[in-house]
XYZ file of C-alpha atoms in Angstrom:
320
model
C -42.378 -31.596 -28.301
C -39.284 -29.292 -26.908
C -36.364 -28.294 -27.722
C -33.214 -31.200 -28.098
C -31.669 -30.911 -24.820
C -28.272 -33.240 -23.523
C -28.098 -34.564 -21.100
C -26.185 -32.180 -17.985
C -29.345 -30.432 -18.663
C -31.778 -33.146 -17.723
C -29.754 -34.109 -15.594
C -29.923 -30.695 -13.829
C -34.073 -30.905 -14.417
C -34.037 -33.846 -12.062
C -32.049 -32.255 -9.206
C -34.380 -29.494 -8.896
C -36.809 -32.138 -9.199
C -35.383 -34.401 -6.639
C -35.584 -31.568 -4.056
C -39.666 -31.168 -5.129
C -40.198 -34.129 -3.734
C -38.124 -34.010 -0.936
C -39.937 -30.950 -0.127
C -43.475 -32.206 -0.687
C -42.236 -35.581 1.591
C -42.148 -33.262 4.458
C -45.430 -32.618 3.587
C -48.777 -32.988 1.155
C -46.303 -35.112 -0.783
C -45.477 -35.073 -4.909
C -48.065 -33.677 -7.044
C -49.081 -37.214 -9.336
C -51.275 -36.868 -12.365
C -52.939 -39.401 -14.440
C -54.142 -39.761 -17.411
C -55.932 -42.685 -18.957
C -56.580 -41.977 -22.524
C -60.146 -44.385 -24.062
C -62.220 -44.636 -27.125
C -64.745 -46.350 -25.154
C -63.802 -47.381 -21.957
C -62.829 -50.724 -21.451
C -65.463 -51.206 -18.653
C -67.104 -47.994 -17.842
C -67.968 -48.651 -14.173
C -64.499 -49.638 -13.800
C -63.382 -46.745 -14.913
C -65.649 -44.829 -13.074
C -64.565 -46.534 -9.936
C -60.279 -46.275 -11.045
C -60.846 -42.684 -11.138
C -62.378 -42.438 -8.296
C -60.130 -44.123 -6.443
C -56.702 -42.355 -8.120
C -58.622 -39.642 -6.597
C -59.387 -40.943 -3.277
C -55.414 -41.255 -2.729
C -54.547 -37.945 -4.481
C -53.911 -38.545 -7.650
C -55.599 -36.250 -10.586
C -57.269 -38.900 -12.914
C -58.084 -37.714 -15.970
C -59.807 -39.741 -18.476
C -59.662 -38.302 -21.769
C -62.235 -40.049 -24.486
C -62.026 -39.785 -27.870
C -65.296 -40.641 -28.512
C -68.497 -38.287 -28.357
C -71.052 -41.286 -29.057
C -70.105 -43.097 -25.163
C -69.151 -39.351 -23.036
C -72.563 -40.024 -21.758
C -71.400 -43.568 -20.110
C -68.321 -41.090 -17.909
C -70.652 -38.302 -17.174
C -70.177 -39.451 -12.650
C -66.564 -38.165 -13.917
C -67.419 -35.137 -15.758
C -65.013 -33.037 -13.547
C -62.472 -35.311 -14.184
C -63.127 -36.129 -18.366
C -61.155 -34.334 -20.620
C -62.345 -34.327 -24.019
C -59.750 -35.993 -26.615
C -59.505 -35.678 -30.493
C -58.611 -39.199 -30.867
C -54.936 -38.167 -33.087
C -53.391 -41.385 -30.578
C -52.193 -42.057 -27.344
C -49.418 -39.830 -27.040
C -50.907 -37.011 -28.189
C -54.444 -38.326 -25.584
C -51.490 -38.116 -22.981
C -49.580 -34.997 -23.807
C -54.197 -33.602 -23.697
C -54.282 -34.735 -19.917
C -50.899 -33.743 -18.881
C -51.655 -29.738 -20.677
C -49.729 -27.529 -19.224
C -49.157 -28.290 -15.613
C -46.062 -29.997 -14.815
C -46.773 -32.484 -11.936
C -43.511 -34.470 -9.843
C -44.712 -37.671 -11.759
C -46.935 -38.438 -14.777
C -48.734 -41.770 -14.174
C -49.904 -43.212 -17.665
C -52.692 -45.647 -17.472
C -54.183 -47.583 -20.189
C -58.159 -47.705 -20.233
C -57.791 -52.007 -19.178
C -56.000 -51.030 -15.917
C -58.209 -50.520 -12.698
C -57.334 -49.536 -9.273
C -59.055 -50.740 -6.438
C -58.814 -48.449 -3.580
C -56.129 -50.038 -1.420
C -54.416 -49.989 -4.787
C -54.396 -46.844 -5.493
C -53.132 -45.602 -1.685
C -50.186 -47.746 -2.331
C -48.661 -46.351 -5.402
C -49.650 -42.746 -4.091
C -47.217 -44.657 -1.148
C -44.139 -45.802 -3.691
C -44.253 -42.041 -5.374
C -44.048 -40.183 -1.970
C -41.126 -42.107 -1.283
C -37.690 -40.017 -1.157
C -35.749 -39.142 -4.214
C -32.387 -40.738 -3.297
C -29.301 -40.782 -6.352
C -29.083 -38.842 -9.089
C -31.268 -41.474 -11.515
C -34.351 -40.350 -13.030
C -37.614 -42.190 -11.985
C -40.047 -45.130 -14.354
C -41.699 -47.172 -12.644
C -44.229 -49.616 -13.928
C -47.288 -51.291 -12.039
C -48.735 -54.600 -12.308
C -47.554 -57.570 -13.689
C -45.879 -55.745 -17.520
C -44.676 -57.780 -19.924
C -40.280 -58.153 -20.518
C -40.491 -56.731 -24.106
C -37.307 -56.201 -26.325
C -36.347 -53.538 -28.125
C -37.710 -54.021 -31.420
C -35.188 -54.538 -34.185
C -36.663 -55.749 -37.768
C -37.329 -59.173 -36.248
C -39.444 -57.994 -33.332
C -41.191 -55.673 -35.807
C -42.347 -58.159 -37.531
C -43.586 -60.495 -35.008
C -45.176 -57.477 -33.849
C -47.401 -56.922 -37.051
C -47.158 -60.304 -38.299
C -48.856 -62.220 -35.404
C -46.703 -65.055 -34.971
C -45.071 -63.263 -32.588
C -48.377 -63.253 -29.446
C -49.840 -66.730 -32.070
C -46.533 -68.913 -31.176
C -44.975 -66.723 -28.381
C -41.819 -65.345 -29.359
C -42.277 -62.362 -28.383
C -42.703 -63.156 -24.698
C -39.935 -65.240 -24.898
C -37.469 -62.876 -27.117
C -38.385 -60.319 -23.757
C -37.099 -62.565 -21.174
C -33.787 -63.180 -22.716
C -33.336 -59.967 -23.942
C -30.139 -57.959 -21.418
C -31.268 -55.353 -19.799
C -29.792 -52.416 -22.359
C -32.125 -54.069 -25.219
C -35.015 -54.441 -22.838
C -38.477 -52.329 -21.517
C -41.634 -52.230 -20.658
C -45.242 -51.563 -22.194
C -45.925 -48.501 -20.724
C -49.644 -49.827 -19.642
C -49.095 -48.868 -16.054
C -46.217 -46.502 -15.285
C -45.151 -43.503 -14.205
C -42.907 -41.459 -15.508
C -40.659 -38.654 -13.086
C -42.167 -34.974 -14.372
C -38.365 -33.579 -14.811
C -37.745 -36.325 -17.725
C -41.413 -36.201 -19.041
C -41.166 -32.522 -19.962
C -37.056 -32.181 -21.072
C -37.308 -35.205 -22.689
C -40.695 -33.590 -24.758
C -43.257 -36.468 -23.490
C -43.992 -39.217 -26.787
C -42.405 -38.456 -30.124
C -46.037 -36.801 -31.983
C -45.159 -38.885 -35.154
C -45.245 -42.130 -33.505
C -49.233 -42.064 -33.081
C -49.538 -45.477 -31.687
C -46.894 -47.820 -32.012
C -44.118 -47.953 -30.340
C -43.357 -44.237 -28.329
C -43.579 -46.131 -25.304
C -39.627 -47.592 -26.150
C -39.376 -44.713 -28.535
C -38.689 -42.579 -25.167
C -37.034 -44.603 -23.110
C -34.705 -45.274 -26.502
C -34.238 -41.492 -26.342
C -33.268 -41.062 -22.372
C -30.128 -43.621 -23.255
C -29.864 -41.859 -25.962
C -28.924 -38.817 -24.769
C -26.921 -40.426 -21.489
C -29.806 -40.072 -18.860
C -29.392 -42.242 -15.432
C -32.712 -43.678 -15.476
C -34.072 -46.719 -12.984
C -36.876 -48.997 -14.092
C -38.584 -50.943 -11.372
C -41.300 -52.363 -11.518
C -43.570 -52.875 -8.383
C -46.037 -55.697 -8.489
C -49.833 -53.759 -6.340
C -52.181 -56.010 -5.176
C -55.454 -54.760 -6.513
C -54.035 -53.010 -9.301
C -55.598 -55.879 -12.594
C -55.754 -55.842 -16.527
C -58.585 -56.578 -19.012
C -57.941 -57.385 -22.245
C -58.397 -53.236 -24.439
C -61.394 -54.574 -27.137
C -60.298 -51.003 -28.462
C -57.682 -51.660 -31.253
C -59.258 -54.758 -32.230
C -63.055 -52.874 -32.864
C -61.665 -50.150 -34.437
C -58.701 -52.429 -36.716
C -59.840 -51.133 -40.105
C -58.656 -47.347 -38.983
C -55.740 -48.458 -36.032
C -54.064 -50.673 -37.905
C -52.364 -48.429 -40.973
C -51.798 -45.365 -38.552
C -50.046 -47.895 -36.287
C -47.815 -49.691 -39.129
C -47.437 -45.968 -40.145
C -46.127 -45.769 -36.725
C -44.162 -48.609 -37.329
C -42.435 -46.979 -40.392
C -41.697 -43.951 -38.831
C -39.775 -45.403 -35.500
C -37.555 -47.416 -38.068
C -36.675 -44.877 -39.796
C -36.256 -42.942 -36.973
C -33.809 -45.343 -35.179
C -31.143 -45.526 -38.661
C -33.246 -48.420 -40.974
C -34.297 -47.229 -44.954
C -37.172 -46.322 -45.930
C -36.912 -49.486 -48.326
C -35.824 -52.300 -46.265
C -38.605 -50.878 -43.223
C -41.424 -50.670 -46.056
C -39.989 -54.158 -46.581
C -39.764 -56.108 -43.843
C -43.933 -54.574 -42.593
C -45.462 -55.432 -46.281
C -43.779 -58.606 -45.733
C -45.150 -58.150 -41.915
C -48.809 -57.938 -43.564
C -49.009 -60.107 -45.981
C -47.724 -62.655 -43.201
C -51.160 -61.807 -41.494
C -52.891 -61.850 -43.631
C -52.876 -65.593 -43.527
C -52.761 -65.696 -40.106
C -56.249 -63.619 -39.835
C -57.829 -66.209 -43.069
C -59.263 -68.734 -40.527
C -60.509 -66.146 -37.840
C -63.576 -64.440 -37.435
C -64.367 -61.001 -39.257
C -62.007 -62.336 -42.198
C -63.889 -59.208 -44.237
C -63.292 -56.629 -41.721
C -59.960 -57.582 -41.294
C -57.919 -58.710 -44.400
C -59.443 -54.900 -45.547
C -57.850 -53.685 -42.416
C -54.134 -55.029 -43.594
C -55.066 -53.991 -48.090
C -55.463 -50.330 -46.086
C -52.312 -50.622 -43.989
C -50.103 -51.611 -46.628
C -51.533 -48.873 -49.304
C -50.479 -46.648 -46.677
C -47.303 -47.948 -46.862
C -47.093 -46.098 -50.501
C -48.071 -42.436 -50.010
C -46.891 -39.789 -47.819
C -49.625 -38.906 -45.865
C -49.336 -40.863 -43.081
C -53.412 -41.964 -42.005
C -54.932 -40.650 -39.399
C -57.350 -42.038 -36.685
C -60.709 -41.267 -36.921
C -62.173 -37.933 -35.580
C -63.479 -38.444 -31.942
C -67.411 -37.067 -33.340
C -67.556 -39.433 -36.066
C -67.263 -42.679 -33.344
């Protein structure tokens, strides 16, 4: 991450990128790098089509592959393929961006598919002249509003009660503007904001990195304009990566949630308590579900991880 900066520095950077965007609007348009982290593409054919459609729209699409065993399935997009090391979602995005300085960072989950027209629409939206002095964060598709997580939201998330009972959606819809955010499933972030905040917090390996990013911007009093663009031809499937690798993903996700709660003012003792209660409830929820052994093993491993100072890690890319 970059060193912490104040709002004045960030606004100065924004003014510079505003001038850059205006210059691009007169010529070829803004530079856009799309980061698509994946372990094993949800649908390889769709991923390949998405990359080609983004590329045809003038968007530099980069698929960060975190599993060597499926490298051959995406060989057709070799020039757009980045071999990742599976250190988490945020690390994959950072690896895709590398040392480039695009006007926009477009973050795309591997379960989001772009048709040719939807890629062109995204390009057109991000090519609009920048007005005002606020940073732009643009969500595409139909993102679900979520409440900025507190203890209850973390409990609902990790216990599965929020999803099963629909509580997470209702809490998100009822949250005030300052307490609401959208998941970064398919989002464009102005490059200047991305660089000045240092991207995602590397300590949040696999959970809450998106809301932490927004909270850091608000914490620095950075003016933000968050919009949602419903783009025809953009679809979202259901990713199976986390469920498939739940035994290794859940401990990492739980530890990230612990770090998130501690970072935003909660004591380690209270944070561990709410997560352990959530995991105990989750165990009850999965007893009657399929793959009980696999899910219960992941819960036990996640609970054990809360008692160590050594954060758990995802499996290496070479092992997947």
